[in-house]
XYZ file of C-alpha atoms in Angstrom:
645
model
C 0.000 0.000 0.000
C 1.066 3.596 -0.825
C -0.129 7.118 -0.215
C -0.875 9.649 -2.342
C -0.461 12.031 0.474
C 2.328 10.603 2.362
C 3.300 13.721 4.365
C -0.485 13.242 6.064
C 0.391 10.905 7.833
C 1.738 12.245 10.752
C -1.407 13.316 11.677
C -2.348 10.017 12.803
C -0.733 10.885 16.505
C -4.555 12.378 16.662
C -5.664 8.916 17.163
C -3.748 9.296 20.638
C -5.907 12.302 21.807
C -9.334 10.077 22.691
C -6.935 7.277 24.703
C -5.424 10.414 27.151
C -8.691 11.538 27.769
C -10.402 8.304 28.832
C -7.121 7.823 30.964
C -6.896 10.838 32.455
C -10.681 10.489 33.503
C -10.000 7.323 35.352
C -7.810 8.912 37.781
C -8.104 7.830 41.239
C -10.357 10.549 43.667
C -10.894 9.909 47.334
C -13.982 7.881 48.741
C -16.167 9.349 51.045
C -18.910 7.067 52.410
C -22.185 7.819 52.807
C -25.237 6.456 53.801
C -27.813 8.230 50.781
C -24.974 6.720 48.077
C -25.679 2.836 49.439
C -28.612 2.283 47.045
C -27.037 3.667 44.058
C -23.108 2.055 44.764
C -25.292 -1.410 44.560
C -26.988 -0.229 41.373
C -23.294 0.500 39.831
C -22.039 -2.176 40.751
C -24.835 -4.055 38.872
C -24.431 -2.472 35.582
C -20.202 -1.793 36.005
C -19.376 -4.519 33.417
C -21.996 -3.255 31.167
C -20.622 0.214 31.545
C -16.945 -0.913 30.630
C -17.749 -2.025 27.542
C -19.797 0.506 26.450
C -16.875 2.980 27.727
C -14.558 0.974 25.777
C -16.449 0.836 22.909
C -17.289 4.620 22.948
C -12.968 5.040 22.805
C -12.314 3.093 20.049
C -15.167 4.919 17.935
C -13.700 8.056 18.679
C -9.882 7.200 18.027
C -11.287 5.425 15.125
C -13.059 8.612 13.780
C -9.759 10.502 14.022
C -7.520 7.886 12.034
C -9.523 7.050 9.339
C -10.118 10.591 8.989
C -6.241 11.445 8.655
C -5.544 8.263 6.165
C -8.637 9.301 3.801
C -7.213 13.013 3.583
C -3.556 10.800 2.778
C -5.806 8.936 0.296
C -4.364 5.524 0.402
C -3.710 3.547 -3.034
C -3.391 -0.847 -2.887
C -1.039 -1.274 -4.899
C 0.860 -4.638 -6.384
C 4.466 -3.143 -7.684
C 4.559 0.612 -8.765
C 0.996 0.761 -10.066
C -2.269 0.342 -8.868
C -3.758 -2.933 -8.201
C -5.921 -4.711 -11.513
C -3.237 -5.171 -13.770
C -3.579 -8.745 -15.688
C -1.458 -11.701 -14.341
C 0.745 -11.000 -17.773
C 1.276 -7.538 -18.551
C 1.364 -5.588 -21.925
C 3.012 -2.634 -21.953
C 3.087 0.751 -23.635
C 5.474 3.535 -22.149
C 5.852 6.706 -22.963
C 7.860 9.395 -22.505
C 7.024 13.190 -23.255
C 9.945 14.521 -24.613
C 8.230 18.025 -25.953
C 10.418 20.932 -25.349
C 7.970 22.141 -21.855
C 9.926 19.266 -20.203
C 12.743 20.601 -19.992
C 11.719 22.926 -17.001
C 13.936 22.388 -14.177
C 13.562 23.701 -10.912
C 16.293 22.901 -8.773
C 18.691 20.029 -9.577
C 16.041 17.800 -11.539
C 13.785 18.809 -14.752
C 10.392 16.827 -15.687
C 12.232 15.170 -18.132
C 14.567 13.609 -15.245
C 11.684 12.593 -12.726
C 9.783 11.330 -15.989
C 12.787 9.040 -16.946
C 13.335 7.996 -13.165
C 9.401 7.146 -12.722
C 9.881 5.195 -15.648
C 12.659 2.801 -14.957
C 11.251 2.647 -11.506
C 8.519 1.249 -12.517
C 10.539 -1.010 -15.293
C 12.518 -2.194 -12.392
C 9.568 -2.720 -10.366
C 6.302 -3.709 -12.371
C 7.916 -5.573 -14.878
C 7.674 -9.161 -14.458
C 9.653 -12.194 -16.817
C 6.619 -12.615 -19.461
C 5.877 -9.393 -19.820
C 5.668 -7.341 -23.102
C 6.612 -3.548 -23.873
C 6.952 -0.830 -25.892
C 9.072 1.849 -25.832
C 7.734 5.360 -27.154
C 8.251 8.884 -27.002
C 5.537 11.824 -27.692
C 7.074 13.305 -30.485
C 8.970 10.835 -32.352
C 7.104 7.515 -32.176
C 8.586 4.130 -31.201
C 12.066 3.714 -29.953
C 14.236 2.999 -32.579
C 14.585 -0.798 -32.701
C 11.066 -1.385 -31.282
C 9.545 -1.484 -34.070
C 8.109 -4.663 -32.449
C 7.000 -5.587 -28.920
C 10.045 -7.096 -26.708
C 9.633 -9.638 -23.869
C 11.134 -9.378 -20.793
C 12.966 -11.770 -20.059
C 15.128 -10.743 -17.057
C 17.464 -7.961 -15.743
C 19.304 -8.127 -19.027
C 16.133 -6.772 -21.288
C 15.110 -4.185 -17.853
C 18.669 -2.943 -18.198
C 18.508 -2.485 -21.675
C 15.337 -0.946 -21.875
C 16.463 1.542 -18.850
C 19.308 2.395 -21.287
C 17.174 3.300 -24.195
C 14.985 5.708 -21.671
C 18.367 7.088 -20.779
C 19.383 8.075 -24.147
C 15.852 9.239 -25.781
C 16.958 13.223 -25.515
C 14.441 16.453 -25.447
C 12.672 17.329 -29.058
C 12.523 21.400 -29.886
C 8.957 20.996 -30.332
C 6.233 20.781 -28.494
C 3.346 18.036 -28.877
C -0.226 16.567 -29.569
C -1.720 13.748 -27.124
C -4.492 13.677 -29.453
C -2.632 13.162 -32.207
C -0.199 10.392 -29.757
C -3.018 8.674 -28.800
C -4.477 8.389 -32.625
C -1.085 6.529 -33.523
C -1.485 4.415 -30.832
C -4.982 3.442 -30.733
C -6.504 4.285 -33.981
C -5.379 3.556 -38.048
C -4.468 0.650 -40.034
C -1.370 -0.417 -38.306
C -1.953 1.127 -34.054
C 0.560 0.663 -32.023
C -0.846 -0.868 -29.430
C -1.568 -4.252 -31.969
C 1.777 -4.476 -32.211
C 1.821 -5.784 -28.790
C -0.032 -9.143 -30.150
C -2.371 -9.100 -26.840
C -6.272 -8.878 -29.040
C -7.712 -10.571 -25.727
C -6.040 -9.321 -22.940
C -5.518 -6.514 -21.384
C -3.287 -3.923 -22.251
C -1.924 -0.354 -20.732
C -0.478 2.716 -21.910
C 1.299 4.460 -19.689
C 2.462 7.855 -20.161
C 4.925 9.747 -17.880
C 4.106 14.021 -19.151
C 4.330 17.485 -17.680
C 0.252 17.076 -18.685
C 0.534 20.961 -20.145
C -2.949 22.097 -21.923
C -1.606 23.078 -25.354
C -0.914 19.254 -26.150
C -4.537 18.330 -25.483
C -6.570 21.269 -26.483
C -4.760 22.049 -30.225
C -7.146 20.608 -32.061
C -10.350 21.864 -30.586
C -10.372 21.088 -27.178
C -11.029 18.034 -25.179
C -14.370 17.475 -27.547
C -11.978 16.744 -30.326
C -13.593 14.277 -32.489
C -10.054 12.423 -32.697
C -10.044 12.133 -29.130
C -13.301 10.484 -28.487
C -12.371 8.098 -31.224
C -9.268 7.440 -28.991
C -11.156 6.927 -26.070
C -13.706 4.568 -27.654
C -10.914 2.995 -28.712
C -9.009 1.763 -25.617
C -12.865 0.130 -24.235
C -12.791 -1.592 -27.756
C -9.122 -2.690 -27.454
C -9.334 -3.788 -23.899
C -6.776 -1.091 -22.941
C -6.225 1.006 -19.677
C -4.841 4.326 -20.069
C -2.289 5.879 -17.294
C -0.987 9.266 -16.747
C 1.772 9.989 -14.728
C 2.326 13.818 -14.307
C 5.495 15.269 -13.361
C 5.445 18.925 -14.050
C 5.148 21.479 -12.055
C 1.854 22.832 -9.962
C 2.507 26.496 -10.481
C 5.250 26.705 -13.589
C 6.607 29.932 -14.528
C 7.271 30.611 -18.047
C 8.192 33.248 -19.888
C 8.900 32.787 -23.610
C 9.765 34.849 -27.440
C 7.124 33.698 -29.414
C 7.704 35.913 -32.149
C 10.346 37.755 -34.092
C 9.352 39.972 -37.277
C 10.595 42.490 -39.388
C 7.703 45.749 -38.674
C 8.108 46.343 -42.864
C 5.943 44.091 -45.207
C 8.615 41.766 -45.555
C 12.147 40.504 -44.236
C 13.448 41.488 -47.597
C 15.038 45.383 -46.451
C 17.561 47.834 -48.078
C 20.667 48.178 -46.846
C 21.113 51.087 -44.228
C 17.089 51.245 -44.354
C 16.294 51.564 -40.942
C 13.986 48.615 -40.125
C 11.813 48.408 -37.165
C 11.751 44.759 -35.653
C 9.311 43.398 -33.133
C 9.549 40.705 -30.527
C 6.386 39.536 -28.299
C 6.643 37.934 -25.317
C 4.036 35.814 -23.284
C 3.456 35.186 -20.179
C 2.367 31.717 -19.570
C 2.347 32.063 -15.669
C 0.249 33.645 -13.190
C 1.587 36.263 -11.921
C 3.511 39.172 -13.438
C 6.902 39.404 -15.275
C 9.330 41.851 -14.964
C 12.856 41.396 -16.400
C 14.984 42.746 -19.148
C 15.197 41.910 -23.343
C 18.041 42.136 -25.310
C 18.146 42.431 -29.141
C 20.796 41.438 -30.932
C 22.170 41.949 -34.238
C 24.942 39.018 -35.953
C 25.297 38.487 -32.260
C 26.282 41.766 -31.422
C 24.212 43.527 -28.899
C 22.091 46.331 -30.000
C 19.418 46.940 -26.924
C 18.749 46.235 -23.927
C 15.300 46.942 -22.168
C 13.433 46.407 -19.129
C 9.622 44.784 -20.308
C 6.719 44.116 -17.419
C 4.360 41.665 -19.177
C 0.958 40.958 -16.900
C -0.125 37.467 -15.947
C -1.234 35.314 -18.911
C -0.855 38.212 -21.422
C 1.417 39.040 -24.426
C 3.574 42.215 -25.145
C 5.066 43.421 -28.051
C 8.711 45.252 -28.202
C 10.544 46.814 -30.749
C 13.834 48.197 -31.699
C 15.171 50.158 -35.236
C 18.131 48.391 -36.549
C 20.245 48.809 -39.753
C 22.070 46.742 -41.212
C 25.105 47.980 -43.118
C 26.125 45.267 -46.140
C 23.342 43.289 -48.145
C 23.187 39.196 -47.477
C 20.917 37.149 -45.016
C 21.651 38.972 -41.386
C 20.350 37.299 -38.136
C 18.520 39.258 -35.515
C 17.853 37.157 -31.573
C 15.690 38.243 -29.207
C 16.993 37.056 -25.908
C 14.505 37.350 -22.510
C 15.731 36.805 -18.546
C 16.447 33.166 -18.108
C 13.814 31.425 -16.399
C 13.192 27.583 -15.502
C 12.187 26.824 -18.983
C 15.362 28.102 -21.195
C 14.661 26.932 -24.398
C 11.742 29.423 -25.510
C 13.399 32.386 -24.182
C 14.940 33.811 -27.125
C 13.583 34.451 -30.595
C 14.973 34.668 -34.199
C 14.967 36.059 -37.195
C 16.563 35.682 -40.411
C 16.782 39.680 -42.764
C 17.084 39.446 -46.034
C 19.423 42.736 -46.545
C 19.671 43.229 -50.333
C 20.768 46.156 -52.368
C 17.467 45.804 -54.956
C 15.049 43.530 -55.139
C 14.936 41.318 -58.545
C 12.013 40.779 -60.586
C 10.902 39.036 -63.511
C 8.306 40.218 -66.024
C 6.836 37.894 -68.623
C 5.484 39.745 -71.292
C 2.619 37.578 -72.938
C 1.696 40.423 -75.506
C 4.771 41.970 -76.914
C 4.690 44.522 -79.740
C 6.899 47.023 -81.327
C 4.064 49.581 -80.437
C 4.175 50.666 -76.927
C 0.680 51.224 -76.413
C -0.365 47.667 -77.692
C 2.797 46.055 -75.602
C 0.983 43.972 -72.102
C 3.751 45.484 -69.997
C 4.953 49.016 -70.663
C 3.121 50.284 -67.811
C 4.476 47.555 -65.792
C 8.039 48.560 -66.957
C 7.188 52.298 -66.614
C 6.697 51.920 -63.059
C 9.500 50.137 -62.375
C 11.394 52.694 -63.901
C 9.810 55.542 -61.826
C 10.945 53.121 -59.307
C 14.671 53.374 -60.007
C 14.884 56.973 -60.767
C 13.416 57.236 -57.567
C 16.291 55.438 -55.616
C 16.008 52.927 -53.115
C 18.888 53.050 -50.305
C 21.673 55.695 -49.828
C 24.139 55.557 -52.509
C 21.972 55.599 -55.707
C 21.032 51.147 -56.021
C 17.932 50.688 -57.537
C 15.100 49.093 -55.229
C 14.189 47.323 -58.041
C 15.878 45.456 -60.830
C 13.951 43.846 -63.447
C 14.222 41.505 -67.009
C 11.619 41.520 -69.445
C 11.710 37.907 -70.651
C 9.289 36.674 -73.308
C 6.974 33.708 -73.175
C 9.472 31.083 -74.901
C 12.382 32.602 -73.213
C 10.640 31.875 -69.545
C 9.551 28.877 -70.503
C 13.401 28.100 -71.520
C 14.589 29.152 -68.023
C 11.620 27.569 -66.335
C 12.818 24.026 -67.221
C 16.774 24.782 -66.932
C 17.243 25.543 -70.760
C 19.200 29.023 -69.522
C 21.922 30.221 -67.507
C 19.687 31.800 -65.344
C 16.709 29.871 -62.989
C 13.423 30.754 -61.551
C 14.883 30.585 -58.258
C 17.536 33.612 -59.087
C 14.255 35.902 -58.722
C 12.619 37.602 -55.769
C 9.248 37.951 -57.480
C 7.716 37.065 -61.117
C 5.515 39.098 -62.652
C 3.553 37.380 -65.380
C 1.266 39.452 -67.904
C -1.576 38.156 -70.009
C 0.325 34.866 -70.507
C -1.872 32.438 -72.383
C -0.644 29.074 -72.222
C 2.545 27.758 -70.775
C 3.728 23.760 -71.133
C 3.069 21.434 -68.320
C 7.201 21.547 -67.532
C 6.840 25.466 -67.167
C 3.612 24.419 -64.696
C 5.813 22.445 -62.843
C 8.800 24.585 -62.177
C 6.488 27.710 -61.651
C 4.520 25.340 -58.952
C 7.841 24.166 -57.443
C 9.525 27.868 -57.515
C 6.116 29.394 -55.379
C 5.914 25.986 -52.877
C 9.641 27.032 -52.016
C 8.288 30.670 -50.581
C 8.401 32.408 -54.346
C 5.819 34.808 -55.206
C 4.206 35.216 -58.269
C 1.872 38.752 -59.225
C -0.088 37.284 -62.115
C -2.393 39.859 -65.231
C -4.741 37.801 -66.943
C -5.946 39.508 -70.450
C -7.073 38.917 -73.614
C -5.030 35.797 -74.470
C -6.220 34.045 -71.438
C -8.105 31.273 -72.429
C -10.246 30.081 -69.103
C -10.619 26.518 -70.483
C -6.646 26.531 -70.953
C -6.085 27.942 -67.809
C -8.272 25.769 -65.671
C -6.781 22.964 -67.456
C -3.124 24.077 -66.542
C -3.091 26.015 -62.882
C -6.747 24.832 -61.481
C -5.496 21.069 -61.173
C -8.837 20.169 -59.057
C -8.433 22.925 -56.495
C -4.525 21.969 -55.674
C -3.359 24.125 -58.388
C -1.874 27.672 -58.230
C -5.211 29.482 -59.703
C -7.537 29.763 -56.680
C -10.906 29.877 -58.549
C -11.990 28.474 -61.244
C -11.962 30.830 -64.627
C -15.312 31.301 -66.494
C -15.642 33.529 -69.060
C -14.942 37.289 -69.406
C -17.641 40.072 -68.696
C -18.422 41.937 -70.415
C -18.871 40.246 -73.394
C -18.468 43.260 -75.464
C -15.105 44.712 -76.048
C -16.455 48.447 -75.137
C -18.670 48.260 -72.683
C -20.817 51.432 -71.628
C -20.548 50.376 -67.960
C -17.205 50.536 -65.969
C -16.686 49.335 -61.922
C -15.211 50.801 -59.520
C -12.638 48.797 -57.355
C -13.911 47.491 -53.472
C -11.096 47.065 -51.166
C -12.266 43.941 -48.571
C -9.020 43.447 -46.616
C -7.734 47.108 -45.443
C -5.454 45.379 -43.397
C -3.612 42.929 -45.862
C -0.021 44.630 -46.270
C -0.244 45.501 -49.391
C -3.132 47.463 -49.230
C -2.360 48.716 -45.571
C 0.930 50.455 -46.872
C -1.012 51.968 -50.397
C -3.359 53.155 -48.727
C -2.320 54.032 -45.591
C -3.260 58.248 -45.796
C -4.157 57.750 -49.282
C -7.416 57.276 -50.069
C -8.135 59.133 -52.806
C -5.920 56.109 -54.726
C -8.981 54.540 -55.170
C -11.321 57.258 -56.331
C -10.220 57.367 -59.774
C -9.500 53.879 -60.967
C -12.201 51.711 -63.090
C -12.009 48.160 -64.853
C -14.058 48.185 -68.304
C -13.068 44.473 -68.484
C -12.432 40.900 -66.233
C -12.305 37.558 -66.070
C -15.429 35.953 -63.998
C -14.745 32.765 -61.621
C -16.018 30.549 -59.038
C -15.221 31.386 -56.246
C -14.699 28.835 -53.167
C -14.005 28.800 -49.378
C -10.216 27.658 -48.753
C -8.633 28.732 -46.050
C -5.678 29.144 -48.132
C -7.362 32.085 -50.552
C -8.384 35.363 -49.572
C -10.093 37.749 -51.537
C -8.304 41.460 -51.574
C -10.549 43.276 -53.619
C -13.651 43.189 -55.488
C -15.449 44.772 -58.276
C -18.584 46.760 -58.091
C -21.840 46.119 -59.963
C -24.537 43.362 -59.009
C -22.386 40.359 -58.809
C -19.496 41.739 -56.703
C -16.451 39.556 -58.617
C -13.385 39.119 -57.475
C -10.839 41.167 -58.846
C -7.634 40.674 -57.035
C -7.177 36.894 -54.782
C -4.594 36.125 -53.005
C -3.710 32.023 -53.135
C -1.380 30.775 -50.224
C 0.664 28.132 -51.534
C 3.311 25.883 -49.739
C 5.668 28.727 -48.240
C 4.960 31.269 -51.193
C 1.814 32.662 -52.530
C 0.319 34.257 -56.229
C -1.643 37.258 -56.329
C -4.398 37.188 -59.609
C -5.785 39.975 -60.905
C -8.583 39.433 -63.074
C -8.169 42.347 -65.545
C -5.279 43.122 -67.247
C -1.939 45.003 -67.232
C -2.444 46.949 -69.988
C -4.583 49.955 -70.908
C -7.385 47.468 -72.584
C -9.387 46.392 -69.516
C -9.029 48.958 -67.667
C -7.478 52.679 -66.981
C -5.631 51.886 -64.090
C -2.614 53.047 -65.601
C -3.682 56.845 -65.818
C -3.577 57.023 -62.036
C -1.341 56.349 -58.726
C -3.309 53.186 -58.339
C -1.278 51.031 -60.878
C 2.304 51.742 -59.649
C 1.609 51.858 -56.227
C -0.271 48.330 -56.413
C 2.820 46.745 -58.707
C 5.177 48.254 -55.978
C 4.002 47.349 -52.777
C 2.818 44.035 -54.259
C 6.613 43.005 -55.335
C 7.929 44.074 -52.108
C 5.622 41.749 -50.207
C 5.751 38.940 -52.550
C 9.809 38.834 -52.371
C 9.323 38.771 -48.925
C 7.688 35.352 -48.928
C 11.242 33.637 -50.156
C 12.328 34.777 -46.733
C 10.326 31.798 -45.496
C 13.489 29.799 -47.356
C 15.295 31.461 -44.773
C 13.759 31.363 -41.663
C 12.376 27.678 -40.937
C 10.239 26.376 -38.316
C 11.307 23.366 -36.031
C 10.326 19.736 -37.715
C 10.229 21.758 -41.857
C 12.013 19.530 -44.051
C 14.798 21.889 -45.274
C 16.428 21.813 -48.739
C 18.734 24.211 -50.395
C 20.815 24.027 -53.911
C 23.772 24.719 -54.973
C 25.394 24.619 -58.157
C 27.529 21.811 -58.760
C 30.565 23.063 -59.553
C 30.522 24.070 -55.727
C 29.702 21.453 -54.528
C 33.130 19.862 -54.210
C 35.038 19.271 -51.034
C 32.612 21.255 -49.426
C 31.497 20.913 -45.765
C 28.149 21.964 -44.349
C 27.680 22.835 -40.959
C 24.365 22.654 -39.484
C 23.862 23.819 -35.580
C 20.890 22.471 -33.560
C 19.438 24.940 -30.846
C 20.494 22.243 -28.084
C 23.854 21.796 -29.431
C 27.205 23.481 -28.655
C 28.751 21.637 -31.179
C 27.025 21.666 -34.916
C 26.624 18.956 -37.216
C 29.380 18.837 -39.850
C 28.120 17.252 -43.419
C 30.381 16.588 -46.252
C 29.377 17.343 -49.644
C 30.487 14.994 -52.655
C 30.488 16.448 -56.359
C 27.446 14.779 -58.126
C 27.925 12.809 -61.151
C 26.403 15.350 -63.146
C 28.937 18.448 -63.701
C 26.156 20.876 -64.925
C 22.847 21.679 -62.700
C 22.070 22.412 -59.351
């Protein structure tokens, strides 16, 4: 037997209080006779041995009251080995360990992630039994590796050895999903918990966590519908489900949840002044005070004192410049508290002189005022003329490249490659092959961005064909026909901005609202439109039907912006007016942003990078973990190939 409350049970000297009272009321007084008390002493003496008992009795309900009040506040638990009594005669075994980043908090000598480990082979040394079977898991990565079956235990040899894998399983930089645990183990084609070849007996999961809400609320709370399927499960499956929790009763945690550059992207000039911001939660109860320190390259920049309130978030900023163009790292570093990992933030800055952009001109002519992109060009122009950062570099360098000639680059027929560009701009393009598809779909899944003019030599039936690819494509609606069907139409629509707050539009018309007054579309491309979480409408037309005009399509790390009407002066006079270099500007700054995503990568992204292969030679990459002093050294061996990437 064990106690849940051990420390209780000192309490249980109480029981001693009744006993000294009954004793001290049986001291001895002196007798004095006399005659009236003769009847009543024969009486007593009578009823004495009745009156001993119920005396007696009387003491050992009171004492009794006392103890079993003291061992039901120390709430005793029958136990046979570590665990509570009603485990089968032969025992099948899941363990696992929560090795999310929260268990790392360590208060004292010991984190969670020691008194998890030490529960664990505690109750490996004590529970298991020759006969039994077990699993070894761990929250985040699955089974053990080598367990890809159950193993019996045979003796101390297999305890020993599975006390040595526990030893070495190390803490993930992520944090976790029970639900999503409990799906692999219980639920699927292949569960874990078959593996443990025990259909009709019973079976337990036991799982030693810092129980913290975030890994059981994620997906919608405990009313999940994955986690009732779990729990159906273990009555179907005969299974009992344990939690052990070792964290903390009152944690205090204060963490860097974000780092971002204030502009519309992490793509900046160089000596721009750029205005980053770091926010900070409190995960605790009670208030934070302390200090935050930016840095820049790992130099220190600023240093601040922050008071963040109980449970709330607060948002600080700093101006920093950066002084040569290349990929510059920024780290926001809080007061160290018991949970180090999440107390610093970073942030990978894109510092580049201009930003590069190609245009693909799907109507070119010798005549200006027939060409798709002259007013695309124009603006760019306007653009350089009008400098970018100190010392005269253009914010914006651009290369007109025809149809065949992007197709050529698309699929590696040119010296240069999709990926060489911050942003593509494609105008009134009418059909591209289904290698061009490909490399434009791979080039905006990396975190490229593409701004993209339909026109006149869009063919919707081509188009859908090409980019809709069943809803998965790069178009995000469906193309139908364009309206009006007459080339000129009496009626013309004003534009209807619906997101104000989507950067692009935030910065154009931040102060500016007259941008809009002026602008109408004679001319666009109708669609069907869809709910996806991944597209967002940006701007509508006016007139009965209320079309879409300019969508936004998230896809992989980059995203396409569509504008129904065209570039040019046909469908529209956008061209006359601020509206049209304004849009094409702050549209290219924020879609070059979105290959800073290449840059700055979340924990548990797949990352990938080329390099050409001529470089590839006797080079060595070096790749440093956030729980490592020491980074991960990878040599690089020329590939057979001596062209490509």
């Amino acid at each position: 037997m064990s106690f849940l409350n051990a420390s209780m049970l000192g309490w249980l000297a109480l029981g001693a209080i009744p006993i000294i009272i009954y004793l001290i009321n049986r001291q001895r007084f002196k007798r004095i006779w006399w005659a009236a008390m003769e009847f009543l002493l024969r009486a007593m003496k009578k009823n004495r041995r009745r009156l001993r008992i119920e005396n007696l009795l009387l003491l050992i309900i009171r004492t009794l009251i006392v103890l079993l009040l003291v061992l039901a506040v120390a709430r005793p638990v029958l136990q046979r080995g570590f665990l509570p009594i009603g485990t089968s005669k032969r025992k099948h075994v899941v363990l696992v360990l929560d090795n999310s980043y929260s268990m790392g908090y360590k208060v004292g000598a010991s984190s969670c992630f020691d008194r998890a480990k030490d529960w664990l082979k505690r109750y490996v040394d004590k529970d298991l039994l020759k006969g039994d079977r077990v699993l070894l898991c761990t929250m985040n990565e699955g089974l053990a590796q080598g367990d890809r079956q159950a193993r019996y235990v045979g003796g101390d040899s297999d305890k020993k050895m599975l006390k040595a894998q526990l030893d070495a399983v190390e803490l993930s930089n992520r944090g976790t999903d029970a639900v999503k645990l409990l799906s692999s183990l219980l639920l699927g084609k292949d569960p874990v918990i078959d593996r443990l070849e025990a259909p009709d007996e019973e079976k337990l999961i036991l799982i030693a966590t810092d129980m913290q809400e975030e890994a059981w609320t994620k997906q919608g709370g405990l009313e999940a519908k994955e986690l009732r399927e779990a729990v159906v499960a273990l009555a179907k499956k005969k299974t009992r489900l344990v939690l052990v929790d070792v964290g903390e009763e009152e944690a205090v945690n204060v963490a860097v949840t974000k780092v971002l550059a204030r502009a519309q992207s992490n793509v900046v000039g160089v000596r721009t002044p750029v205005k980053i911001l770091a926010e900070v939660r409190n995960h605790s109860s009670r208030e934070f005070s302390g200090t935050i320190t930016f840095t820049s390259d790992e130099v220190p920049q600023e240093t601040r004192r922050i008071t963040v309130p109980p449970n709330k978030s607060e948002t600080v900023h700093f101006n920093c410049e950066f002084p040569v163009k290349g990929a510059h790292s920024v780290t926001a570093r809080i007061a160290t508290d018991p949970l180090a990992v999440d107390n610093k933030g970073h942030l990978v800055v894109n510092v580049r002189s201009s930003v590069n952009v190609l245009v693909v001109n799907g109507k070119p002519s010798p005549q200006p005022i027939d060409d798709e992109v002259t007013n695309i060009l124009a603006a760019y122009r306007v653009l350089q003329k009008a400098g970018g950062p100190p010392g005269g570099e253009p914010l914006v360098d651009y290369e007109e490249k025809t149809v065949g000639e992007f197709e050529e680059m698309a699929v590696g027929g040119s010296r240069m490659r999709l990926e060489d560009f911050d942003a593509i701009v494609i105008a009134n393009v009418g059909s591209v092959t289904q290698d061009t598809r490909d490399a434009l779909n791979r080039y905006v899944e990396g975190g490229g961005g593409v701004l993209w003019f339909l026109g006149d030599r869009v063919d919707p039936v081509t188009m859908n064909d090409l980019f809709w690819e069943g809803g998965d494509g790069l178009l995000p609606f469906q193309l139908l026909e364009v309206f009006p069907q007459e080339e000129n139409p009496r009626n013309r629509y004003a534009l209807v901005v619906e997101r104000e707050e989507h950067p692009v539009f935030k910065e154009m018309l931040g102060g500016r609202p007259e941008v809009l007054e002026r602008p109408r579309i004679d001319r666009y491309m109708r669609s069907r439109e869809r709910s996806d979480k991944h597209i967002t409408v940006l701007a509508r037309a006016t007139g009965q039907d209320r079309a879409p005009i300019i969508v936004e399509r998230m896809f992989g790390k980059g995203c396409c912006i569509f504008v129904h009407t065209s570039a040019s002066p046909e469908w529209n006079n956008w061209c006359c007016f601020q509206f049209l270099p304004l849009f094409l500007y702050y549209s290219t700054y924020y879609l070059s942003g979105r290959g800073g995503a290449r840059r700055n990568i979340l924990v548990g992204e797949p990352f990938s990078i080329r390099v050409p292969a001529n470089k590839v030679s006797n080079m060595a990459v070096s790749v440093v973990l956030p729980t490592k002093e020491q980074p991960l050294t990878i040599s690089l061996t020329a590939p057979a190939q001596s062209g490509g990437r």
